[in-house]
Amino acid sequence: MAEVKKTAPGGGGGARGGGGGWTRFVTARPRLTLLVALVLTALAVLAGGGVADRMGSGGWEDPAAESTYATEALERRFPGSQPNLLLLVNAGPEGVDAPAVAAEARKLAERLDAEPGVDGVGSYWSTGSPALRSEDGKQAVIAARIAGEEKDAAAVLDRIAPEYRGAHGPVEVSLGGGLAVRHEMQVIIQEDLLRAELIALPLTLVLLVMVFGSAVAALLPLGVGIVAILGTNAVLRGITEFTDVSVFAQNLTTALGLGLAIDYALFVVRRYREELAAGADTYTAVRTTLRTAGRTVLFSALTVAVSLAAMLVFPQYFLRSFAYAGIAVVLLAATAALTLLPAALVLLGDRVNALDLRRLLRRRRATREGAGAGEGGGEGAGWARAASLVMRRAPVFAVLTTAGLVLLGLPFLGVQFGTADDRQLPVTASSRVVQDQLRDGFPGDPGGGITVLAEGEATPAQYASYRERIAALDGVARAEGPVTAAGGHAYFTVVPEGEAVGAEAQRTVSELRAAPAPFDTSVTGQAAVLVDSKDALAERLPWAAGIVVLVTLLLVFLLTGSVLIPVQAVALNALSLTAMFGAVVWVFQDGHLAGLLGFTATGDIETTLPVLMFCVAFGLSMDYGVFLLSRIKEEYDATGDHEHSVRFGLRHTGGLITAAAVILAVVMVAIGTSRVTNTKMLGLGVALAVLMDAMVVRSLLVPSVMKLTGRLTWWAPGPLRRFHDRFGISETDPYNPASTPGVIEVSEELRETASSRSTG
């Protein structure tokens, strides 16, 4: 296709005066705009400092669930029933019953009981409970609870841990328990995040230089990403003043901050450079870029934000935290791309192409393209030829691609949901080592089990009868209690057979809740929390999915004016996620590649992870879908040629989308190098989904399906078409349609095609 260069009407003065209010605002004082941005970024660094220390590492439980109520009630009345700190006392060959060992262990327990903030201290030496003594008699446990909010409890643990960990006379002490596990997980996540940033930033810069050639142009998207990340950290720091935020959300902040900022900046800078190449001056190029690519960026940010906002319907603060971080980073990335980036482009002008590291390669390519321009050569010609091939064999590509994606997703049919535990940590983590020893060497989990809270006056005989009833339930290894307190409160401890949170333990929770009792009962424990979490997710999942689907349908309709394209977009986006979900089960649940990737397979997937991964990956897929559909729609409006428009859209966005997907995948893989399994699963899973969407769905499924639907693709009933005409979104510059390079190019291409046909 021949490239026609012409200076767009309007000139520099016209661009200043006629480019619209937003363009005038951004370009009137570009130096002031960048200075204000620099000051705000510096303030964000100060405001966001130490945000990770204020975050939690839990958040999987439903605050309104029965298990949460029981846990809080037990913490108030029976602190010892819910230990979150375990001191594993190793006595060695002497055994835990040796007099010197017992005396030292009692001294440790007394010291621990006197610590401020520590309640409910108990031990094997004070209770004689066989659950607190290892089967070989060489280890035993001191259990306690550090009360208070998660951050306050972590501060107490930091203070006392050095005093208890290590050698004490004849014994060696290690620290474990739920609090120690969560605290160590938080520390490891912060360390891994720093390493991921150190990996991702230089690799991203290298890839951007390869995409743009110009080192100056490559630095612009990176700057936008850094501004978005720092700004989001400040937002999250503010949110922690009002509600809990998960430390895991910082990983999403880094990934989306870099990924989306680079996506948006790529799109804006690419369009700006196209305008310059078409002969426009700096201000005209910026104006046209903001009115075309800028609208698409804004629209794309809205679709991604909606997908992430769907997680707000869930009660678990783990999921809600990702919504807070995701919405903030998406909006900040879009704002920076539409404010700071145009200001920088105004100041740079043609110098955006400076430090061109591919000049020699570009000259050689230009020579080849000049020789083959009439044969459909030029930038993106390969994508155009690929689109033509796919559309010629549309039924074959549509069926085979769909079948392949469905096949990759089949392992997800065998998914088993569980809860995160210490096995998320690397095997060398100190709290993980303790938990492994407890799991393998003790007859029951000293910090686990199922607890039944009894409220209401009852006689000793009624308590005994109830204990016998629950002990006789299938799947119960033993039942202990009651431990009573004044006011008609008591609790029973139930040790399930098998895994503490396995399928049998979950069935036991349901049976305990259904068992008749002469008093009110509430059931808690790890298995009960998991049951309640799954119920809360199942109850709200249709609402979250409905929000994502309905808003996506509306937004894509506003972009395209078509009734069919929004349905296609939702269906194809969902199909693009099948490989991710299948891989998650095959790898992380079933344990394939566990040795290579360095994690411990537990036979299940943490309950909230699929929801999180769906919202993130669906939003990112829509991001790329918007980029492609906007160019197809722009060309269809200009020519009315359906197949040509699909080919044109892929030609002008195929390379851009692929580059953006590869860069985002690099960032997500860097996140996936984390030593915490859930973070590894999130990073690697989303990276796979992004690559599948860009390289399979956008390249094969979209053109084949659009070919099959033909001109019907653009149909809409009269009322909806009039609604779109009034409120829809378009990439065409209403002030200067001819200044859009695509319109000029297609006019030339159609003229060449018509000429060749008439000659033939």
PDB file of N, CA and C in Angstrom, residues 607-691:
ATOM      1  N   THR A 607      -9.231 -20.396  46.873  1.00  0.00           N
ATOM      2  CA  THR A 607     -10.582 -20.138  46.371  1.00  0.00           C
ATOM      3  C   THR A 607     -10.712 -18.823  45.619  1.00  0.00           C
ATOM      4  N   THR A 608     -10.059 -17.775  46.100  1.00  0.00           N
ATOM      5  CA  THR A 608     -10.263 -16.458  45.494  1.00  0.00           C
ATOM      6  C   THR A 608      -9.425 -16.226  44.248  1.00  0.00           C
ATOM      7  N   LEU A 609      -8.393 -17.055  44.028  1.00  0.00           N
ATOM      8  CA  LEU A 609      -7.462 -16.790  42.916  1.00  0.00           C
ATOM      9  C   LEU A 609      -8.130 -16.830  41.542  1.00  0.00           C
ATOM     10  N   PRO A 610      -8.976 -17.830  41.223  1.00  0.00           N
ATOM     11  CA  PRO A 610      -9.608 -17.809  39.898  1.00  0.00           C
ATOM     12  C   PRO A 610     -10.445 -16.559  39.650  1.00  0.00           C
ATOM     13  N   VAL A 611     -11.135 -16.071  40.693  1.00  0.00           N
ATOM     14  CA  VAL A 611     -11.930 -14.848  40.541  1.00  0.00           C
ATOM     15  C   VAL A 611     -11.015 -13.673  40.213  1.00  0.00           C
ATOM     16  N   LEU A 612      -9.943 -13.547  40.973  1.00  0.00           N
ATOM     17  CA  LEU A 612      -8.991 -12.462  40.742  1.00  0.00           C
ATOM     18  C   LEU A 612      -8.394 -12.540  39.342  1.00  0.00           C
ATOM     19  N   MET A 613      -7.955 -13.723  38.945  1.00  0.00           N
ATOM     20  CA  MET A 613      -7.310 -13.880  37.649  1.00  0.00           C
ATOM     21  C   MET A 613      -8.280 -13.616  36.510  1.00  0.00           C
ATOM     22  N   PHE A 614      -9.544 -14.005  36.692  1.00  0.00           N
ATOM     23  CA  PHE A 614     -10.547 -13.717  35.659  1.00  0.00           C
ATOM     24  C   PHE A 614     -10.704 -12.211  35.470  1.00  0.00           C
ATOM     25  N   CYS A 615     -10.891 -11.479  36.575  1.00  0.00           N
ATOM     26  CA  CYS A 615     -11.130 -10.040  36.461  1.00  0.00           C
ATOM     27  C   CYS A 615      -9.943  -9.326  35.837  1.00  0.00           C
ATOM     28  N   VAL A 616      -8.727  -9.702  36.248  1.00  0.00           N
ATOM     29  CA  VAL A 616      -7.529  -9.044  35.711  1.00  0.00           C
ATOM     30  C   VAL A 616      -7.341  -9.396  34.236  1.00  0.00           C
ATOM     31  N   ALA A 617      -7.375 -10.690  33.923  1.00  0.00           N
ATOM     32  CA  ALA A 617      -7.110 -11.114  32.544  1.00  0.00           C
ATOM     33  C   ALA A 617      -8.218 -10.666  31.595  1.00  0.00           C
ATOM     34  N   PHE A 618      -9.472 -10.691  32.036  1.00  0.00           N
ATOM     35  CA  PHE A 618     -10.569 -10.239  31.178  1.00  0.00           C
ATOM     36  C   PHE A 618     -10.412  -8.754  30.860  1.00  0.00           C
ATOM     37  N   GLY A 619     -10.054  -7.972  31.874  1.00  0.00           N
ATOM     38  CA  GLY A 619      -9.856  -6.546  31.631  1.00  0.00           C
ATOM     39  C   GLY A 619      -8.727  -6.273  30.664  1.00  0.00           C
ATOM     40  N   LEU A 620      -7.614  -6.997  30.804  1.00  0.00           N
ATOM     41  CA  LEU A 620      -6.487  -6.800  29.895  1.00  0.00           C
ATOM     42  C   LEU A 620      -6.836  -7.252  28.477  1.00  0.00           C
ATOM     43  N   SER A 621      -7.609  -8.329  28.355  1.00  0.00           N
ATOM     44  CA  SER A 621      -8.045  -8.774  27.034  1.00  0.00           C
ATOM     45  C   SER A 621      -8.910  -7.710  26.366  1.00  0.00           C
ATOM     46  N   MET A 622      -9.795  -7.108  27.142  1.00  0.00           N
ATOM     47  CA  MET A 622     -10.617  -6.026  26.586  1.00  0.00           C
ATOM     48  C   MET A 622      -9.759  -4.852  26.165  1.00  0.00           C
ATOM     49  N   ASP A 623      -8.673  -4.613  26.881  1.00  0.00           N
ATOM     50  CA  ASP A 623      -7.753  -3.535  26.535  1.00  0.00           C
ATOM     51  C   ASP A 623      -7.255  -3.707  25.106  1.00  0.00           C
ATOM     52  N   TYR A 624      -6.785  -4.919  24.786  1.00  0.00           N
ATOM     53  CA  TYR A 624      -6.298  -5.180  23.431  1.00  0.00           C
ATOM     54  C   TYR A 624      -7.451  -5.216  22.429  1.00  0.00           C
ATOM     55  N   GLY A 625      -8.594  -5.741  22.851  1.00  0.00           N
ATOM     56  CA  GLY A 625      -9.748  -5.767  21.963  1.00  0.00           C
ATOM     57  C   GLY A 625     -10.189  -4.375  21.547  1.00  0.00           C
ATOM     58  N   VAL A 626     -10.148  -3.438  22.485  1.00  0.00           N
ATOM     59  CA  VAL A 626     -10.529  -2.058  22.180  1.00  0.00           C
ATOM     60  C   VAL A 626      -9.573  -1.451  21.158  1.00  0.00           C
ATOM     61  N   PHE A 627      -8.264  -1.680  21.324  1.00  0.00           N
ATOM     62  CA  PHE A 627      -7.296  -1.135  20.373  1.00  0.00           C
ATOM     63  C   PHE A 627      -7.591  -1.625  18.956  1.00  0.00           C
ATOM     64  N   LEU A 628      -7.882  -2.931  18.826  1.00  0.00           N
ATOM     65  CA  LEU A 628      -8.127  -3.495  17.497  1.00  0.00           C
ATOM     66  C   LEU A 628      -9.464  -3.017  16.938  1.00  0.00           C
ATOM     67  N   LEU A 629     -10.526  -3.103  17.739  1.00  0.00           N
ATOM     68  CA  LEU A 629     -11.852  -2.741  17.247  1.00  0.00           C
ATOM     69  C   LEU A 629     -11.942  -1.267  16.878  1.00  0.00           C
ATOM     70  N   SER A 630     -11.234  -0.410  17.614  1.00  0.00           N
ATOM     71  CA  SER A 630     -11.315   1.019  17.305  1.00  0.00           C
ATOM     72  C   SER A 630     -10.760   1.312  15.916  1.00  0.00           C
ATOM     73  N   ARG A 631      -9.653   0.635  15.530  1.00  0.00           N
ATOM     74  CA  ARG A 631      -9.101   0.886  14.196  1.00  0.00           C
ATOM     75  C   ARG A 631      -9.955   0.250  13.109  1.00  0.00           C
ATOM     76  N   ILE A 632     -10.524  -0.938  13.396  1.00  0.00           N
ATOM     77  CA  ILE A 632     -11.427  -1.553  12.414  1.00  0.00           C
ATOM     78  C   ILE A 632     -12.646  -0.672  12.198  1.00  0.00           C
ATOM     79  N   LYS A 633     -13.212  -0.174  13.273  1.00  0.00           N
ATOM     80  CA  LYS A 633     -14.402   0.683  13.180  1.00  0.00           C
ATOM     81  C   LYS A 633     -14.087   1.984  12.449  1.00  0.00           C
ATOM     82  N   GLU A 634     -12.943   2.569  12.761  1.00  0.00           N
ATOM     83  CA  GLU A 634     -12.535   3.808  12.085  1.00  0.00           C
ATOM     84  C   GLU A 634     -12.468   3.609  10.575  1.00  0.00           C
ATOM     85  N   GLU A 635     -11.877   2.485  10.159  1.00  0.00           N
ATOM     86  CA  GLU A 635     -11.726   2.236   8.730  1.00  0.00           C
ATOM     87  C   GLU A 635     -13.055   1.884   8.080  1.00  0.00           C
ATOM     88  N   TYR A 636     -13.889   1.158   8.800  1.00  0.00           N
ATOM     89  CA  TYR A 636     -15.191   0.797   8.240  1.00  0.00           C
ATOM     90  C   TYR A 636     -16.047   2.047   8.035  1.00  0.00           C
ATOM     91  N   ASP A 637     -15.974   2.979   8.975  1.00  0.00           N
ATOM     92  CA  ASP A 637     -16.709   4.239   8.811  1.00  0.00           C
ATOM     93  C   ASP A 637     -16.232   5.005   7.586  1.00  0.00           C
ATOM     94  N   ALA A 638     -14.936   4.901   7.280  1.00  0.00           N
ATOM     95  CA  ALA A 638     -14.368   5.654   6.160  1.00  0.00           C
ATOM     96  C   ALA A 638     -14.641   5.001   4.816  1.00  0.00           C
ATOM     97  N   THR A 639     -14.754   3.663   4.776  1.00  0.00           N
ATOM     98  CA  THR A 639     -14.813   2.969   3.484  1.00  0.00           C
ATOM     99  C   THR A 639     -16.065   2.123   3.283  1.00  0.00           C
ATOM    100  N   GLY A 640     -16.649   1.624   4.365  1.00  0.00           N
ATOM    101  CA  GLY A 640     -17.778   0.704   4.239  1.00  0.00           C
ATOM    102  C   GLY A 640     -17.379  -0.676   3.748  1.00  0.00           C
ATOM    103  N   ASP A 641     -16.077  -0.953   3.651  1.00  0.00           N
ATOM    104  CA  ASP A 641     -15.572  -2.244   3.187  1.00  0.00           C
ATOM    105  C   ASP A 641     -15.222  -3.091   4.406  1.00  0.00           C
ATOM    106  N   HIS A 642     -16.045  -4.111   4.679  1.00  0.00           N
ATOM    107  CA  HIS A 642     -15.907  -4.884   5.915  1.00  0.00           C
ATOM    108  C   HIS A 642     -14.587  -5.646   5.964  1.00  0.00           C
ATOM    109  N   GLU A 643     -14.295  -6.455   4.956  1.00  0.00           N
ATOM    110  CA  GLU A 643     -13.093  -7.284   4.995  1.00  0.00           C
ATOM    111  C   GLU A 643     -11.837  -6.420   4.973  1.00  0.00           C
ATOM    112  N   HIS A 644     -11.857  -5.387   4.147  1.00  0.00           N
ATOM    113  CA  HIS A 644     -10.703  -4.490   4.126  1.00  0.00           C
ATOM    114  C   HIS A 644     -10.481  -3.854   5.497  1.00  0.00           C
ATOM    115  N   SER A 645     -11.560  -3.506   6.193  1.00  0.00           N
ATOM    116  CA  SER A 645     -11.433  -2.860   7.500  1.00  0.00           C
ATOM    117  C   SER A 645     -10.807  -3.794   8.519  1.00  0.00           C
ATOM    118  N   VAL A 646     -11.185  -5.061   8.484  1.00  0.00           N
ATOM    119  CA  VAL A 646     -10.569  -6.039   9.393  1.00  0.00           C
ATOM    120  C   VAL A 646      -9.084  -6.168   9.086  1.00  0.00           C
ATOM    121  N   ARG A 647      -8.771  -6.259   7.808  1.00  0.00           N
ATOM    122  CA  ARG A 647      -7.371  -6.374   7.391  1.00  0.00           C
ATOM    123  C   ARG A 647      -6.593  -5.123   7.801  1.00  0.00           C
ATOM    124  N   PHE A 648      -7.196  -3.968   7.601  1.00  0.00           N
ATOM    125  CA  PHE A 648      -6.558  -2.705   7.957  1.00  0.00           C
ATOM    126  C   PHE A 648      -6.318  -2.638   9.468  1.00  0.00           C
ATOM    127  N   GLY A 649      -7.322  -3.032  10.248  1.00  0.00           N
ATOM    128  CA  GLY A 649      -7.184  -2.983  11.703  1.00  0.00           C
ATOM    129  C   GLY A 649      -6.038  -3.837  12.200  1.00  0.00           C
ATOM    130  N   LEU A 650      -5.929  -5.049  11.665  1.00  0.00           N
ATOM    131  CA  LEU A 650      -4.825  -5.923  12.076  1.00  0.00           C
ATOM    132  C   LEU A 650      -3.485  -5.372  11.595  1.00  0.00           C
ATOM    133  N   ARG A 651      -3.479  -4.794  10.401  1.00  0.00           N
ATOM    134  CA  ARG A 651      -2.226  -4.245   9.870  1.00  0.00           C
ATOM    135  C   ARG A 651      -1.683  -3.143  10.776  1.00  0.00           C
ATOM    136  N   HIS A 652      -2.582  -2.312  11.289  1.00  0.00           N
ATOM    137  CA  HIS A 652      -2.142  -1.138  12.045  1.00  0.00           C
ATOM    138  C   HIS A 652      -2.082  -1.366  13.546  1.00  0.00           C
ATOM    139  N   THR A 653      -2.605  -2.476  14.046  1.00  0.00           N
ATOM    140  CA  THR A 653      -2.544  -2.723  15.492  1.00  0.00           C
ATOM    141  C   THR A 653      -1.938  -4.072  15.847  1.00  0.00           C
ATOM    142  N   GLY A 654      -1.801  -4.983  14.861  1.00  0.00           N
ATOM    143  CA  GLY A 654      -1.295  -6.317  15.177  1.00  0.00           C
ATOM    144  C   GLY A 654       0.072  -6.277  15.829  1.00  0.00           C
ATOM    145  N   GLY A 655       0.994  -5.545  15.235  1.00  0.00           N
ATOM    146  CA  GLY A 655       2.331  -5.440  15.809  1.00  0.00           C
ATOM    147  C   GLY A 655       2.327  -4.706  17.132  1.00  0.00           C
ATOM    148  N   LEU A 656       1.496  -3.665  17.234  1.00  0.00           N
ATOM    149  CA  LEU A 656       1.408  -2.887  18.468  1.00  0.00           C
ATOM    150  C   LEU A 656       0.864  -3.737  19.608  1.00  0.00           C
ATOM    151  N   ILE A 657      -0.232  -4.464  19.355  1.00  0.00           N
ATOM    152  CA  ILE A 657      -0.824  -5.309  20.385  1.00  0.00           C
ATOM    153  C   ILE A 657       0.136  -6.404  20.803  1.00  0.00           C
ATOM    154  N   THR A 658       0.811  -7.016  19.832  1.00  0.00           N
ATOM    155  CA  THR A 658       1.762  -8.079  20.163  1.00  0.00           C
ATOM    156  C   THR A 658       2.910  -7.542  21.002  1.00  0.00           C
ATOM    157  N   ALA A 659       3.434  -6.386  20.629  1.00  0.00           N
ATOM    158  CA  ALA A 659       4.523  -5.788  21.408  1.00  0.00           C
ATOM    159  C   ALA A 659       4.063  -5.468  22.818  1.00  0.00           C
ATOM    160  N   ALA A 660       2.867  -4.873  22.934  1.00  0.00           N
ATOM    161  CA  ALA A 660       2.346  -4.543  24.259  1.00  0.00           C
ATOM    162  C   ALA A 660       2.130  -5.801  25.093  1.00  0.00           C
ATOM    163  N   ALA A 661       1.626  -6.861  24.459  1.00  0.00           N
ATOM    164  CA  ALA A 661       1.379  -8.112  25.184  1.00  0.00           C
ATOM    165  C   ALA A 661       2.686  -8.743  25.650  1.00  0.00           C
ATOM    166  N   VAL A 662       3.694  -8.715  24.808  1.00  0.00           N
ATOM    167  CA  VAL A 662       4.992  -9.295  25.190  1.00  0.00           C
ATOM    168  C   VAL A 662       5.587  -8.518  26.364  1.00  0.00           C
ATOM    169  N   ILE A 663       5.493  -7.198  26.305  1.00  0.00           N
ATOM    170  CA  ILE A 663       6.036  -6.377  27.389  1.00  0.00           C
ATOM    171  C   ILE A 663       5.279  -6.642  28.686  1.00  0.00           C
ATOM    172  N   LEU A 664       3.940  -6.677  28.610  1.00  0.00           N
ATOM    173  CA  LEU A 664       3.157  -6.963  29.808  1.00  0.00           C
ATOM    174  C   LEU A 664       3.451  -8.365  30.329  1.00  0.00           C
ATOM    175  N   ALA A 665       3.628  -9.318  29.418  1.00  0.00           N
ATOM    176  CA  ALA A 665       3.946 -10.685  29.836  1.00  0.00           C
ATOM    177  C   ALA A 665       5.292 -10.729  30.550  1.00  0.00           C
ATOM    178  N   VAL A 666       6.262  -9.946  30.085  1.00  0.00           N
ATOM    179  CA  VAL A 666       7.560  -9.883  30.757  1.00  0.00           C
ATOM    180  C   VAL A 666       7.390  -9.379  32.190  1.00  0.00           C
ATOM    181  N   VAL A 667       6.563  -8.349  32.354  1.00  0.00           N
ATOM    182  CA  VAL A 667       6.311  -7.816  33.697  1.00  0.00           C
ATOM    183  C   VAL A 667       5.639  -8.866  34.569  1.00  0.00           C
ATOM    184  N   MET A 668       4.624  -9.557  34.016  1.00  0.00           N
ATOM    185  CA  MET A 668       3.901 -10.554  34.794  1.00  0.00           C
ATOM    186  C   MET A 668       4.800 -11.750  35.124  1.00  0.00           C
ATOM    187  N   VAL A 669       5.661 -12.146  34.207  1.00  0.00           N
ATOM    188  CA  VAL A 669       6.588 -13.245  34.492  1.00  0.00           C
ATOM    189  C   VAL A 669       7.569 -12.831  35.589  1.00  0.00           C
ATOM    190  N   ALA A 670       7.995 -11.570  35.575  1.00  0.00           N
ATOM    191  CA  ALA A 670       8.853 -11.083  36.664  1.00  0.00           C
ATOM    192  C   ALA A 670       8.126 -11.190  38.000  1.00  0.00           C
ATOM    193  N   ILE A 671       6.843 -10.827  38.025  1.00  0.00           N
ATOM    194  CA  ILE A 671       6.031 -11.023  39.235  1.00  0.00           C
ATOM    195  C   ILE A 671       5.954 -12.508  39.561  1.00  0.00           C
ATOM    196  N   GLY A 672       5.867 -13.337  38.526  1.00  0.00           N
ATOM    197  CA  GLY A 672       5.745 -14.778  38.701  1.00  0.00           C
ATOM    198  C   GLY A 672       7.002 -15.456  39.219  1.00  0.00           C
ATOM    199  N   THR A 673       8.116 -14.733  39.307  1.00  0.00           N
ATOM    200  CA  THR A 673       9.311 -15.314  39.919  1.00  0.00           C
ATOM    201  C   THR A 673       9.235 -15.308  41.437  1.00  0.00           C
ATOM    202  N   SER A 674       8.134 -14.804  41.978  1.00  0.00           N
ATOM    203  CA  SER A 674       7.963 -14.757  43.434  1.00  0.00           C
ATOM    204  C   SER A 674       8.096 -16.148  44.052  1.00  0.00           C
ATOM    205  N   ARG A 675       8.562 -16.174  45.293  1.00  0.00           N
ATOM    206  CA  ARG A 675       8.677 -17.439  46.025  1.00  0.00           C
ATOM    207  C   ARG A 675       7.371 -17.844  46.681  1.00  0.00           C
ATOM    208  N   VAL A 676       6.361 -16.977  46.649  1.00  0.00           N
ATOM    209  CA  VAL A 676       5.040 -17.276  47.207  1.00  0.00           C
ATOM    210  C   VAL A 676       4.166 -17.824  46.088  1.00  0.00           C
ATOM    211  N   THR A 677       3.562 -18.987  46.306  1.00  0.00           N
ATOM    212  CA  THR A 677       2.894 -19.706  45.220  1.00  0.00           C
ATOM    213  C   THR A 677       1.758 -18.911  44.600  1.00  0.00           C
ATOM    214  N   ASN A 678       0.919 -18.263  45.416  1.00  0.00           N
ATOM    215  CA  ASN A 678      -0.215 -17.528  44.854  1.00  0.00           C
ATOM    216  C   ASN A 678       0.243 -16.406  43.935  1.00  0.00           C
ATOM    217  N   THR A 679       1.301 -15.703  44.329  1.00  0.00           N
ATOM    218  CA  THR A 679       1.826 -14.633  43.478  1.00  0.00           C
ATOM    219  C   THR A 679       2.423 -15.208  42.202  1.00  0.00           C
ATOM    220  N   LYS A 680       3.113 -16.335  42.324  1.00  0.00           N
ATOM    221  CA  LYS A 680       3.667 -17.007  41.146  1.00  0.00           C
ATOM    222  C   LYS A 680       2.540 -17.402  40.193  1.00  0.00           C
ATOM    223  N   MET A 681       1.452 -17.951  40.748  1.00  0.00           N
ATOM    224  CA  MET A 681       0.316 -18.378  39.937  1.00  0.00           C
ATOM    225  C   MET A 681      -0.341 -17.193  39.232  1.00  0.00           C
ATOM    226  N   LEU A 682      -0.502 -16.095  39.951  1.00  0.00           N
ATOM    227  CA  LEU A 682      -1.105 -14.901  39.359  1.00  0.00           C
ATOM    228  C   LEU A 682      -0.245 -14.369  38.218  1.00  0.00           C
ATOM    229  N   GLY A 683       1.059 -14.226  38.453  1.00  0.00           N
ATOM    230  CA  GLY A 683       1.936 -13.658  37.435  1.00  0.00           C
ATOM    231  C   GLY A 683       2.029 -14.517  36.192  1.00  0.00           C
ATOM    232  N   LEU A 684       2.320 -15.805  36.371  1.00  0.00           N
ATOM    233  CA  LEU A 684       2.487 -16.685  35.216  1.00  0.00           C
ATOM    234  C   LEU A 684       1.169 -16.943  34.509  1.00  0.00           C
ATOM    235  N   GLY A 685       0.079 -17.076  35.270  1.00  0.00           N
ATOM    236  CA  GLY A 685      -1.226 -17.323  34.654  1.00  0.00           C
ATOM    237  C   GLY A 685      -1.694 -16.167  33.797  1.00  0.00           C
ATOM    238  N   VAL A 686      -1.585 -14.948  34.311  1.00  0.00           N
ATOM    239  CA  VAL A 686      -2.024 -13.777  33.545  1.00  0.00           C
ATOM    240  C   VAL A 686      -1.102 -13.553  32.350  1.00  0.00           C
ATOM    241  N   ALA A 687       0.190 -13.820  32.505  1.00  0.00           N
ATOM    242  CA  ALA A 687       1.112 -13.702  31.357  1.00  0.00           C
ATOM    243  C   ALA A 687       0.679 -14.627  30.230  1.00  0.00           C
ATOM    244  N   LEU A 688       0.311 -15.860  30.571  1.00  0.00           N
ATOM    245  CA  LEU A 688      -0.155 -16.801  29.555  1.00  0.00           C
ATOM    246  C   LEU A 688      -1.437 -16.310  28.904  1.00  0.00           C
ATOM    247  N   ALA A 689      -2.376 -15.806  29.708  1.00  0.00           N
ATOM    248  CA  ALA A 689      -3.648 -15.321  29.157  1.00  0.00           C
ATOM    249  C   ALA A 689      -3.428 -14.153  28.207  1.00  0.00           C
ATOM    250  N   VAL A 690      -2.535 -13.239  28.563  1.00  0.00           N
ATOM    251  CA  VAL A 690      -2.261 -12.066  27.725  1.00  0.00           C
ATOM    252  C   VAL A 690      -1.665 -12.487  26.384  1.00  0.00           C
ATOM    253  N   LEU A 691      -0.717 -13.416  26.422  1.00  0.00           N
ATOM    254  CA  LEU A 691      -0.085 -13.861  25.177  1.00  0.00           C
ATOM    255  C   LEU A 691      -1.075 -14.628  24.306  1.00  0.00           C
TER     256      LEU A 691
END
